mmCIF file of C-alpha atoms in Angstrom:
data_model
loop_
_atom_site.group_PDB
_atom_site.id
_atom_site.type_symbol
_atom_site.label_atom_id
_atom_site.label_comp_id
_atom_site.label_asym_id
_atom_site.label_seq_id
_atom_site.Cartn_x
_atom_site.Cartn_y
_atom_site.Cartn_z
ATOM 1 C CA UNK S 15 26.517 -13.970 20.908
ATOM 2 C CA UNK S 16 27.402 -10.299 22.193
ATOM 3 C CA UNK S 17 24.290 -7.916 22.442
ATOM 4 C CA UNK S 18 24.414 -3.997 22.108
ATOM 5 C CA UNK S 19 24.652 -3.068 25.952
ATOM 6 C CA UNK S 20 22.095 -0.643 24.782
ATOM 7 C CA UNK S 21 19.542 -3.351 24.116
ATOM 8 C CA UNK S 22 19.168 -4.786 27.838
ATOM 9 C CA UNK S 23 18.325 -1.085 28.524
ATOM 10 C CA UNK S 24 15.585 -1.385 26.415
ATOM 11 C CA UNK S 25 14.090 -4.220 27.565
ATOM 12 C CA UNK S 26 13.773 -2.954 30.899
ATOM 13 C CA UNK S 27 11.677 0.295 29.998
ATOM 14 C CA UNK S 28 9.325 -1.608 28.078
ATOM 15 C CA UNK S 29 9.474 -5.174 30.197
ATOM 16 C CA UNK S 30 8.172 -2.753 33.457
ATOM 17 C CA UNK S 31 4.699 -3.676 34.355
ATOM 18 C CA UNK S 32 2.433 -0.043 34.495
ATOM 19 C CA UNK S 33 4.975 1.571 32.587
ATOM 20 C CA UNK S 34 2.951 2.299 29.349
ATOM 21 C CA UNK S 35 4.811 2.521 25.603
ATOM 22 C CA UNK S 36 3.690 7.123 25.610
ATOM 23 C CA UNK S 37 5.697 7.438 29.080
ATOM 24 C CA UNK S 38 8.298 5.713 27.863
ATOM 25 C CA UNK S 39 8.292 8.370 24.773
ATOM 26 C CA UNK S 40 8.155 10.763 27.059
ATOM 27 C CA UNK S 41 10.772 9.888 28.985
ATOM 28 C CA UNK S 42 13.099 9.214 26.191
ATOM 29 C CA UNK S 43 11.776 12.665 25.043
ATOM 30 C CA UNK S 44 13.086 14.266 28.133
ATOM 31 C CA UNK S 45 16.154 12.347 28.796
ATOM 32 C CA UNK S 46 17.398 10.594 25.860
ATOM 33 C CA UNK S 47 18.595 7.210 25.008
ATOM 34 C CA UNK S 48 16.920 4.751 28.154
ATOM 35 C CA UNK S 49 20.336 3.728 30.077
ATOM 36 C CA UNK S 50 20.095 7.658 30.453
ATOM 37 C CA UNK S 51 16.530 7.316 31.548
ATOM 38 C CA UNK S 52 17.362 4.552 34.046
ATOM 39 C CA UNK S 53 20.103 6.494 35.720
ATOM 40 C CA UNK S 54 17.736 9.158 36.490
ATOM 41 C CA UNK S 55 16.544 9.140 40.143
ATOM 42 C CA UNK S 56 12.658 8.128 40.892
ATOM 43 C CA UNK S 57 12.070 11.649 41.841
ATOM 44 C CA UNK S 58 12.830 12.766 38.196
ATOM 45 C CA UNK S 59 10.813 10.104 36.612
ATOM 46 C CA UNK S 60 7.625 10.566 38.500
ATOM 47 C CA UNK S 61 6.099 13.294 36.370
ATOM 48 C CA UNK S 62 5.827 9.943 33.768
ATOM 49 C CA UNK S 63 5.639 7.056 36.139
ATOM 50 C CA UNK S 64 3.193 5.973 38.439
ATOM 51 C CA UNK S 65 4.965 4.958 42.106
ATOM 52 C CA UNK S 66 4.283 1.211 41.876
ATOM 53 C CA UNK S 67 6.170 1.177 38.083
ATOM 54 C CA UNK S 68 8.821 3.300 39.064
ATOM 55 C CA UNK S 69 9.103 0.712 42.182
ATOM 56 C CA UNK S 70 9.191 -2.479 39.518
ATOM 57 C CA UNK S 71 12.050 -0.513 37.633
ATOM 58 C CA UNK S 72 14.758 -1.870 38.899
ATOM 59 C CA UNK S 73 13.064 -4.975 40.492
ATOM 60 C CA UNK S 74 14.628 -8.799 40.355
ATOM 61 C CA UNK S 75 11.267 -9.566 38.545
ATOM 62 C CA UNK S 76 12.206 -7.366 35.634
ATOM 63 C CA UNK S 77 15.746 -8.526 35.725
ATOM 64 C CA UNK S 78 14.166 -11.942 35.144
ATOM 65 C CA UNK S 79 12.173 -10.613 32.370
ATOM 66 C CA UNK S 80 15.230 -8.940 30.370
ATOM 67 C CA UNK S 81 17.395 -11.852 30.537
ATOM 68 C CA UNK S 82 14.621 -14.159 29.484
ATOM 69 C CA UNK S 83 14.484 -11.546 26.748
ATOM 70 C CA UNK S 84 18.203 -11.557 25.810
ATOM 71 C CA UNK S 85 18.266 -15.306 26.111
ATOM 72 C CA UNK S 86 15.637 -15.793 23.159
ATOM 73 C CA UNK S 87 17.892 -13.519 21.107
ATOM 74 C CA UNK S 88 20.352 -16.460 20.587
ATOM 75 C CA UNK S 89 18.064 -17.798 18.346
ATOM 76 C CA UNK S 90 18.444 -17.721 14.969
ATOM 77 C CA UNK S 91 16.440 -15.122 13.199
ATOM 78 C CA UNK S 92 15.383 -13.539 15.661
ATOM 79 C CA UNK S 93 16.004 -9.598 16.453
ATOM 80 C CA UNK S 94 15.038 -6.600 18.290
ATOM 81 C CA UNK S 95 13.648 -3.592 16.644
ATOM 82 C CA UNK S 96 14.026 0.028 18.958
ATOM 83 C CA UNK S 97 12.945 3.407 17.957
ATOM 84 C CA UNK S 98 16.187 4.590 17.747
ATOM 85 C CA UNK S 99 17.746 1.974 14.988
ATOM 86 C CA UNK S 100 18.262 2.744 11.904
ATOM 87 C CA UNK S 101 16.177 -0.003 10.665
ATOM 88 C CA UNK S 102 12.824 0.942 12.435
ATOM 89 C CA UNK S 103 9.745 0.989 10.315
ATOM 90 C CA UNK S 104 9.786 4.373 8.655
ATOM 91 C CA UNK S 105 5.882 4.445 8.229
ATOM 92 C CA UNK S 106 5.727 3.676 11.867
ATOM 93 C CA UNK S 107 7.088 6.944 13.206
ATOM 94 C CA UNK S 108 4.302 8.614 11.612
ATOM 95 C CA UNK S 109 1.720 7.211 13.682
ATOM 96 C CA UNK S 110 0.578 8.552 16.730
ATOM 97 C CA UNK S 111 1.680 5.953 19.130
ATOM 98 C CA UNK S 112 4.335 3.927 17.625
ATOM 99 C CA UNK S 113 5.901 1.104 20.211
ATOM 100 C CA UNK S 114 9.070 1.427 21.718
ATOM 101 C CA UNK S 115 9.948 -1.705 20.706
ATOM 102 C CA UNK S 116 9.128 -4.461 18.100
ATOM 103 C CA UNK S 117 10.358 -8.565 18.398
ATOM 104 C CA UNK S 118 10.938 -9.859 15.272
ATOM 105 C CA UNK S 119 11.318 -13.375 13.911
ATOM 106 C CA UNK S 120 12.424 -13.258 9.805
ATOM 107 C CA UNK S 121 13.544 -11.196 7.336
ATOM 108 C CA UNK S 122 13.937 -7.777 9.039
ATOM 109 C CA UNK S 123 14.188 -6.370 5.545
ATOM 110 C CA UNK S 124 10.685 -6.648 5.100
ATOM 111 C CA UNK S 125 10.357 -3.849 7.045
ATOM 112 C CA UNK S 126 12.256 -1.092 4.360
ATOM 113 C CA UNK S 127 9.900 -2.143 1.467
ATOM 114 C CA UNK S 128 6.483 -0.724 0.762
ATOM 115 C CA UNK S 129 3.502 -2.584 1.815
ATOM 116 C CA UNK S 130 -0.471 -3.237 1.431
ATOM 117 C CA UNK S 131 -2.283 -4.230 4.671
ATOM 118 C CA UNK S 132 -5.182 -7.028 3.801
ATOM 119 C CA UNK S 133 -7.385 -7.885 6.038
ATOM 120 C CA UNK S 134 -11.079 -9.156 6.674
ATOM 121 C CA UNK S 135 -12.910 -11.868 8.424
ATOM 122 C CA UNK S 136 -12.306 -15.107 10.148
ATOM 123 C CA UNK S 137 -15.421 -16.251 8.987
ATOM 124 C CA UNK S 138 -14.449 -15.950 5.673
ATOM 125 C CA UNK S 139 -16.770 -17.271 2.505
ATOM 126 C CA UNK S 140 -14.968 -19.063 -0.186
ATOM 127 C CA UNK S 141 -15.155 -16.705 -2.715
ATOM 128 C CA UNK S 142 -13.631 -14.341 0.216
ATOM 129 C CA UNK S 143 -10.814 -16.246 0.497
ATOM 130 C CA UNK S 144 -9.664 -16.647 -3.059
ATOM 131 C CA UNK S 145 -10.033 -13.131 -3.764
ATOM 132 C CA UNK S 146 -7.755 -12.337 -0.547
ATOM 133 C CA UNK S 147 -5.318 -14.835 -2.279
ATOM 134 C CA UNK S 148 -5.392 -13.641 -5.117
ATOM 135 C CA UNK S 149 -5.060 -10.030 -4.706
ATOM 136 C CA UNK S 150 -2.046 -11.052 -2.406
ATOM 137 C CA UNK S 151 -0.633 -12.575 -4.717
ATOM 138 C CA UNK S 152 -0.480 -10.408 -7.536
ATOM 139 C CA UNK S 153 0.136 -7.319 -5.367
ATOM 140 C CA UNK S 154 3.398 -9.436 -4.124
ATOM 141 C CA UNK S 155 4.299 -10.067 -7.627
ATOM 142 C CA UNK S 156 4.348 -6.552 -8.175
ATOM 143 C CA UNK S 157 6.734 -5.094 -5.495
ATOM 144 C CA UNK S 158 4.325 -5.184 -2.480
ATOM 145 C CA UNK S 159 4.717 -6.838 0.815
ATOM 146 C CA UNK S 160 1.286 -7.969 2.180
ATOM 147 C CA UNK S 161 0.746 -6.951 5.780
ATOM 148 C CA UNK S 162 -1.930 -8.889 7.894
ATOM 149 C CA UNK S 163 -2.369 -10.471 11.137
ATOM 150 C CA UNK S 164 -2.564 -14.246 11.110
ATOM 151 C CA UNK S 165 -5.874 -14.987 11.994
ATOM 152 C CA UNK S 166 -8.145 -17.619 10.216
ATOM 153 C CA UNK S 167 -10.039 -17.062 7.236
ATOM 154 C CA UNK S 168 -8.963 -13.766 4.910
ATOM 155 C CA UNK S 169 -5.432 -12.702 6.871
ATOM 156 C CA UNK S 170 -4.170 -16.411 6.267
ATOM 157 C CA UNK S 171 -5.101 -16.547 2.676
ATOM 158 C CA UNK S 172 -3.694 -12.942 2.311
ATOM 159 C CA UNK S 173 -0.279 -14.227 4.012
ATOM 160 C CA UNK S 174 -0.628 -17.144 1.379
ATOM 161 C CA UNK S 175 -0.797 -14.571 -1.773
ATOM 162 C CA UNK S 176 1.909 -12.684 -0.388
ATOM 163 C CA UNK S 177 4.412 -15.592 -0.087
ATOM 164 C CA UNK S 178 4.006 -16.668 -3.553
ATOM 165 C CA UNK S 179 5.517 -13.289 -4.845
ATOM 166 C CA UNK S 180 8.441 -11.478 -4.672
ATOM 167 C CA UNK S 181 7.067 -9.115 -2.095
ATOM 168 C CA UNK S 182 6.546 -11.788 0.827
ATOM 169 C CA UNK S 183 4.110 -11.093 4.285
ATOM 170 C CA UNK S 184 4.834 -9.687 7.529
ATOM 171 C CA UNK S 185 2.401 -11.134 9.811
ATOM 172 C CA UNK S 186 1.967 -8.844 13.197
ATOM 173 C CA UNK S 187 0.917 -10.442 15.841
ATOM 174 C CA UNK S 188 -2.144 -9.568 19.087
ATOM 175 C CA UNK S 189 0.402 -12.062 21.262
ATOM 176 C CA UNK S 190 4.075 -12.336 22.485
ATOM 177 C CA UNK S 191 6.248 -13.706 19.744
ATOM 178 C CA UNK S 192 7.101 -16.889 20.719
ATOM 179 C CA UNK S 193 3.128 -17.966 20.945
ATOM 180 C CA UNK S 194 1.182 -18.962 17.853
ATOM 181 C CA UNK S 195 -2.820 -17.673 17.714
ATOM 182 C CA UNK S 196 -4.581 -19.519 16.775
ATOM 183 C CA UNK S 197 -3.054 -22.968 16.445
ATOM 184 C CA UNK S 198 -4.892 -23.822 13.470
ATOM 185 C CA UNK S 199 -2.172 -21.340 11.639
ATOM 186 C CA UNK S 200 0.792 -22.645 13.327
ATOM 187 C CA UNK S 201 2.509 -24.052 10.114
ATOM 188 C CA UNK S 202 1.950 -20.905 7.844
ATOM 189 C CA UNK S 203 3.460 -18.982 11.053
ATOM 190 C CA UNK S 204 6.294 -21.187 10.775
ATOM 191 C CA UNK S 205 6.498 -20.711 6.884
ATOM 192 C CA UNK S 206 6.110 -17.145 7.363
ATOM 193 C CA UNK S 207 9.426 -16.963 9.812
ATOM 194 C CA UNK S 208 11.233 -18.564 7.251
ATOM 195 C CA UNK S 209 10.298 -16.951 4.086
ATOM 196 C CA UNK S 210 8.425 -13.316 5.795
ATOM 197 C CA UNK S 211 8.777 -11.579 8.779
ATOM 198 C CA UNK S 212 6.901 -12.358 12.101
ATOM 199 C CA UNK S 213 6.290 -8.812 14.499
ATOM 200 C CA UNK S 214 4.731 -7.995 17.680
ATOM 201 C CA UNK S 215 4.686 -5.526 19.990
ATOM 202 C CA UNK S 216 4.261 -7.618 23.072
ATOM 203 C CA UNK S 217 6.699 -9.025 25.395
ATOM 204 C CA UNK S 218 7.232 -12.790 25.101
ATOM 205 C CA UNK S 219 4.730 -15.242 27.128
ATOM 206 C CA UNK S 220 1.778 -12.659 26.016
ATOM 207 C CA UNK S 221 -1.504 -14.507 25.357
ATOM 208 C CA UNK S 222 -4.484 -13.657 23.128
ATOM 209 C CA UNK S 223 -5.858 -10.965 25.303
ATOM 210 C CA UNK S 224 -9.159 -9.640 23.925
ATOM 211 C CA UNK S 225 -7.737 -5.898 24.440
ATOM 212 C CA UNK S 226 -3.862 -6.857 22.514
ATOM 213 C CA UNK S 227 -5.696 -7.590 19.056
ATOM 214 C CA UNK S 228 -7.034 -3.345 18.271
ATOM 215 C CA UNK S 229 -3.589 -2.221 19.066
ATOM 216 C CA UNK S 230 -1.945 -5.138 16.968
ATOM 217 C CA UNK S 231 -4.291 -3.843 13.798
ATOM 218 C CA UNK S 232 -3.121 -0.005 14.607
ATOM 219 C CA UNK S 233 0.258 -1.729 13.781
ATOM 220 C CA UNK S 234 -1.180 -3.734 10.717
ATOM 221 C CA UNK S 235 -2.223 -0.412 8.961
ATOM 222 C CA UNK S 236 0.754 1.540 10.316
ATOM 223 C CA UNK S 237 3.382 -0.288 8.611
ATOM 224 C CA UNK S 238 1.398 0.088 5.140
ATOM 225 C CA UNK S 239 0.840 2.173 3.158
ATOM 226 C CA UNK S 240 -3.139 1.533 2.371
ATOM 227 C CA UNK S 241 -5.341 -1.449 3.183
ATOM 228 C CA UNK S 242 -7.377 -3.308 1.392
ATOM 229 C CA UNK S 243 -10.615 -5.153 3.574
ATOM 230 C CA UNK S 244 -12.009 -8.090 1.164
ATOM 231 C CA UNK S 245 -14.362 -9.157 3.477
ATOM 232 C CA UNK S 246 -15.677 -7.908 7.039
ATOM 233 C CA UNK S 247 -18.817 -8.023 8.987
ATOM 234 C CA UNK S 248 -20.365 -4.711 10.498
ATOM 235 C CA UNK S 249 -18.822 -5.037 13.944
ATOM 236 C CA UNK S 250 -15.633 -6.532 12.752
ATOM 237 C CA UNK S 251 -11.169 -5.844 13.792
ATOM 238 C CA UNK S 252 -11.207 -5.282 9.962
ATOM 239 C CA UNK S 253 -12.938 -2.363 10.316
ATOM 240 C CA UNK S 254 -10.764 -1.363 13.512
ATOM 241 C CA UNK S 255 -8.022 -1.484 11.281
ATOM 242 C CA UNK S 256 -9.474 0.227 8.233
ATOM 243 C CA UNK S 257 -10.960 3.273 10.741
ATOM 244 C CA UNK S 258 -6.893 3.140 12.316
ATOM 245 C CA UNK S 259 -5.565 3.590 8.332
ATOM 246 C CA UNK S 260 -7.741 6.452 8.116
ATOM 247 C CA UNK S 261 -6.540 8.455 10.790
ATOM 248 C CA UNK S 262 -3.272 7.610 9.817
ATOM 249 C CA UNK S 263 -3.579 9.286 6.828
ATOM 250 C CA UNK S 264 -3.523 5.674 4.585
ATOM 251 C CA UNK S 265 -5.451 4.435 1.594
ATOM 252 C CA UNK S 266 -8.413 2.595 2.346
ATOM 253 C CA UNK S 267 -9.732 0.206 -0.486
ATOM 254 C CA UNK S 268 -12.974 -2.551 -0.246
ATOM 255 C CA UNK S 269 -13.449 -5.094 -2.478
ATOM 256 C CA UNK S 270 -17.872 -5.270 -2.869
ATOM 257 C CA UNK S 271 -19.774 -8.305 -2.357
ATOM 258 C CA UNK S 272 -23.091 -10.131 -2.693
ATOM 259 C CA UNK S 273 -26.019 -7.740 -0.543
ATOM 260 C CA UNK S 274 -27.267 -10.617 1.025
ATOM 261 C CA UNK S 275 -24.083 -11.457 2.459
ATOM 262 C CA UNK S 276 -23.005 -10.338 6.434
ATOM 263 C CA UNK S 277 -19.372 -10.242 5.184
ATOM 264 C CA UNK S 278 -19.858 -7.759 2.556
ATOM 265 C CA UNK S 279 -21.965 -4.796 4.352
ATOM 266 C CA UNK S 280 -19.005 -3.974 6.481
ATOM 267 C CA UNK S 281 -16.893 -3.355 2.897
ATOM 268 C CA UNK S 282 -19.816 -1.609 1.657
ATOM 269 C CA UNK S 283 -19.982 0.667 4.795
ATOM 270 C CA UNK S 284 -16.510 1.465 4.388
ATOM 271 C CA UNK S 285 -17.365 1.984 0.317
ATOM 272 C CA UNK S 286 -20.058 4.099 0.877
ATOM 273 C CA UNK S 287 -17.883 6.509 3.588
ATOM 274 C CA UNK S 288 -15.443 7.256 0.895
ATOM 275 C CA UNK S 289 -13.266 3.779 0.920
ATOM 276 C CA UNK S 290 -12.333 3.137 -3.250
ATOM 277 C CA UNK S 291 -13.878 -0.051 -4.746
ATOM 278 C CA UNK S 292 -11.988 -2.482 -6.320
ATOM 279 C CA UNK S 293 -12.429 -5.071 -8.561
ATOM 280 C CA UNK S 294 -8.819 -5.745 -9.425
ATOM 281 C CA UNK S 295 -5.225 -5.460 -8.412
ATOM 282 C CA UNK S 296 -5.196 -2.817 -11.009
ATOM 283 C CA UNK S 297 -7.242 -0.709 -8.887
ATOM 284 C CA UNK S 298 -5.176 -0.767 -5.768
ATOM 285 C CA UNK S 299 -1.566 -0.110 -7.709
ATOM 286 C CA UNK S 300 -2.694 2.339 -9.791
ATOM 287 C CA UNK S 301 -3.844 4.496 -6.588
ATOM 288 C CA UNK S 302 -0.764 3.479 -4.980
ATOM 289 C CA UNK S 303 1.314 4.354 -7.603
ATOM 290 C CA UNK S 304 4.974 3.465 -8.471
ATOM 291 C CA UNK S 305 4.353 -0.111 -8.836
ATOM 292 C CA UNK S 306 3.983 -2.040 -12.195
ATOM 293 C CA UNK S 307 1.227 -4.295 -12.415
ATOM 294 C CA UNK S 308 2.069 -8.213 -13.296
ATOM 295 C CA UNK S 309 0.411 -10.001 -15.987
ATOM 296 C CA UNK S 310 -1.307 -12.119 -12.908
ATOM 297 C CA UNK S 311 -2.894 -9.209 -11.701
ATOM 298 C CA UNK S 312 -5.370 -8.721 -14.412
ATOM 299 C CA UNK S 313 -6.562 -12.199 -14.141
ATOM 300 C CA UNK S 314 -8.252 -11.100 -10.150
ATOM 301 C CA UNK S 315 -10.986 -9.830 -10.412
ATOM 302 C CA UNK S 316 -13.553 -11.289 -8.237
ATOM 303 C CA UNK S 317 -16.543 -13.239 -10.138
ATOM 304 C CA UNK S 318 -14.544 -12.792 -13.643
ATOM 305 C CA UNK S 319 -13.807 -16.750 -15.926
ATOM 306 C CA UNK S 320 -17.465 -18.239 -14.645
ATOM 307 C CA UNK S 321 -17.867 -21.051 -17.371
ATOM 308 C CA UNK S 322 -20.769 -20.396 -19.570
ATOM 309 C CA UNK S 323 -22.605 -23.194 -19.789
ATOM 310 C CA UNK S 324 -24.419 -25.543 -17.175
ATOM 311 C CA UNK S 325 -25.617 -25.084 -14.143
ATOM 312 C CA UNK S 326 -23.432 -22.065 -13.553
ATOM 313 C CA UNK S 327 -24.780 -19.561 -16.036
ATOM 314 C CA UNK S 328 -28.005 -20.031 -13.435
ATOM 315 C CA UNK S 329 -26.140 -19.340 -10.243
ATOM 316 C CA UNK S 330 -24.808 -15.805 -10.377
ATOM 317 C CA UNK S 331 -22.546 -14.645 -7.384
ATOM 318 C CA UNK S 332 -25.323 -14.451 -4.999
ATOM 319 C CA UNK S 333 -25.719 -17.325 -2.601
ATOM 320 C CA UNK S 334 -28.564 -19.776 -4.044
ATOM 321 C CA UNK S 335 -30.438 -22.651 -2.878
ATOM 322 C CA UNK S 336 -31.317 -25.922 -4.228
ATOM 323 C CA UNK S 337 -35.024 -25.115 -5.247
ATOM 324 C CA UNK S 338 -34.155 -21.837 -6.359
ATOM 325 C CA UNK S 339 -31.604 -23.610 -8.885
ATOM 326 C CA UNK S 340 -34.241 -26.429 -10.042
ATOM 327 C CA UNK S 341 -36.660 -23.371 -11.222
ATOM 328 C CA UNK S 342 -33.948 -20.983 -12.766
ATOM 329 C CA UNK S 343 -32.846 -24.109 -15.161
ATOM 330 C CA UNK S 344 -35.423 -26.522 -14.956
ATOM 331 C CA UNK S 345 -33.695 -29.641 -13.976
ATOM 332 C CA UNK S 346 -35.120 -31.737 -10.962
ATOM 333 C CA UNK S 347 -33.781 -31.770 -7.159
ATOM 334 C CA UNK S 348 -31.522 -34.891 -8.232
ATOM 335 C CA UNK S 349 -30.012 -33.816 -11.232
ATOM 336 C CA UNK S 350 -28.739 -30.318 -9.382
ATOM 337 C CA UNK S 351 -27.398 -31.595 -6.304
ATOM 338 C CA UNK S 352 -25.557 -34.098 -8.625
ATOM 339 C CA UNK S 353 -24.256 -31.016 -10.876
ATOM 340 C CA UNK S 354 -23.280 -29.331 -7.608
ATOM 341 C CA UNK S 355 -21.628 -31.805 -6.371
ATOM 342 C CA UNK S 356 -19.511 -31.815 -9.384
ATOM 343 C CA UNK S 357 -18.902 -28.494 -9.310
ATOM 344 C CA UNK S 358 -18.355 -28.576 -5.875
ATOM 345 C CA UNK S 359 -15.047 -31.275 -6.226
ATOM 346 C CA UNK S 360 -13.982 -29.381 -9.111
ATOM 347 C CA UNK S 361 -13.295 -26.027 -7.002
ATOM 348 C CA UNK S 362 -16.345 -23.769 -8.958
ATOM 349 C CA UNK S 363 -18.879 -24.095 -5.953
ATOM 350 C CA UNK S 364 -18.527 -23.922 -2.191
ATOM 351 C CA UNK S 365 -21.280 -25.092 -0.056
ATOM 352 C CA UNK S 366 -22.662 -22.754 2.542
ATOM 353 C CA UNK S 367 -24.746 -22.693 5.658
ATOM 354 C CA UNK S 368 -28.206 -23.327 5.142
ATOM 355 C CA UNK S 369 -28.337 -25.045 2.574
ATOM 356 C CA UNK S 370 -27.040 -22.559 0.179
ATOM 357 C CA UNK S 371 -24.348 -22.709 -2.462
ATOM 358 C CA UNK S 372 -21.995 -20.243 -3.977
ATOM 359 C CA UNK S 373 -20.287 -19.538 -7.366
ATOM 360 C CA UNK S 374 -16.105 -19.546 -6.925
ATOM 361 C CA UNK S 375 -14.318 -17.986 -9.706
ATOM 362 C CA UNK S 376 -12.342 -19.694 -11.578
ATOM 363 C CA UNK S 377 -8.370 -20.286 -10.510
ATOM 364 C CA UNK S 378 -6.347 -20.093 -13.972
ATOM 365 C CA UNK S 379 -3.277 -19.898 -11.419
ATOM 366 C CA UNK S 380 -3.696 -23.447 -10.230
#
């Protein structure tokens, strides 16, 4: 395969240890296109460049590097996004630091079409993650592609949604490309190469550093155009990337939750700082605009189809425990955890730490 000679140019800027993605604005600012850049002598470059980058420039170690690069390009697939195609995200030249360069494994189309970023926590409940699959789902069926960042819990059940509609999932990623994090996802990364579109920022062999995964969500809300948070704890990357959306001028929506739960305060934080509530995809398209709502989409709101009779019309959407259930309905310690149990295999109740147990609402998708 023949590569733009451009591209190896590229590479080099951003594959330069120390040289950081605003100096290599800067210099692309001041001297154009970077096989410009890299013609320019050290002396020039130094007002952007510290010494010891400007000395790995033009080392054999970043040679290595760019034909590693190039190499992985043969793959099929697999593509190299630059700030000066054509086909860079739009959205992402609005932000305020917008890489130089994005690897991509998928359908680079993805990229043109408008998007909701959904994200919350790994340590998601089960009423968390069928509303993040759900919402995906029916915001995919009408137009949207579903932004998140493959991690456990509510991004993997938002990438989920998103694939069953017409609108697909990008999935950006805190590592290099060619690494899956965390492993537990690595099939629905796979499925996502094939059917979405796979991003990062990072060069390839780039692990899950600790300080990668706030700049990844500053890409997560960049490429949409508002984000929804189903569920996030206080001190949460879902809030990262909510605060991120705000300065970047995007919607920010929260879907409410029990009070007594730790995932919900960080959705009511963001509710009560001016974040919109929602209780169904309606909610999100209609501030959005532009989009038409599927019939799915009316059927998502979170807690909506409980069945009316049993032990459920005792449960509400708070979690409960055992003894609290014998009193509200008067059966005995045996005959609830039998009921629960039922309702447990039949999808209506998760089980929880503690001993506590949860009202699901009911899937009429499935």
């Amino acid at each position: 395969m023949t590569h733009d000679p451009g591209l190896a140019s590229w590479l080099q800027l951003t594959l330069t240890p120390g040289l950081g993605a605003a100096a290599i604005r800067a210099m692309l600012r001041q001297f154009g296109l970077p096989h410009l850049v890299l013609a320019r002598k050290s002396s020039e470059l130094s007002a952007h460049a510290s010494p010891s980058a400007l000395e790995a420039l033009h080392s054999e170690a970043v040679r290595r590097s760019v034909s590693a690069a190039l190499a992985w390009l043969e793959h099929p697939g697999i593509a190299l996004v630059t700030l000066a195609d054509t086909g860079y995200p739009r959205l992402l030249l609005e932000i305020a630091n917008p890489p130089p360069l994005l690897y991509a494994r998928g359908r680079l189309e993805l990229l043109q079409r408008p998007a909701l970023a959904i994200v919350g926590s790994r340590n998601a409940t089960a009423q968390g993650t069928a509303n993040a699959e759900s919402f995906a789902r029916a915001l995919s069926s009408s137009g949207l592609t579903i932004v998140s960042g493959l991690a456990l819990g509510i991004d993997a059940a938002a990438h989920r949604g998103g694939l069953a509609g017409p609108g697909s999932t990008i999935a950006v990623l805190g590592t290099g490309i060619d690494i899956v994090y965390p492993r537990g996802n690595a099939g629905l990364a796979a499925e996502i190469a094939e059917r979405g579109l796979l991003l990062s920022e990072f060069p390839l062999g780039s692990g899950a550093l600790a300080s990668n995964f706030p700049r990844r969500n500053r890409l997560i809300s960049g490429l949409a155009q508002g984000c929804l948070v189903v569920e996030a704890a206080l001190a949460s990357g879902s809030l990262i990337t909510a605060r991120s959306a705000v300065e970047q001028g995007r919607e920010v929506f929260a879907i409410p939750g029990s009070i007594h739960s730790p995932v919900s305060k960080g959705c009511h934080a963001l509710i009560k700082s001016g974040a919109k509530l929602v209780e169904a995809a309606e909610d999100v398209l209609a501030e959005l605009g532009g989009f038409r709502s599927s019939g799915f989409a009316s059927t998502v709101q979170p807690g909506a189809g409980a069945d009316s009779g049993g032990l459920l019309q005792h449960m509400g959407h708070d979690p409960v425990d055992i003894d609290a259930l014998c009193l509200r309905a008067g059966m005995s310690a045996e005959q609830v955890s039998s009921e629960l149990l039922r309702l447990e295999l039949a999808g209506r109740v998760a089980a929880l730490p503690g001993g506590l147990f949860q009202r699901l609402e009911k899937r009429s998708d499935r």
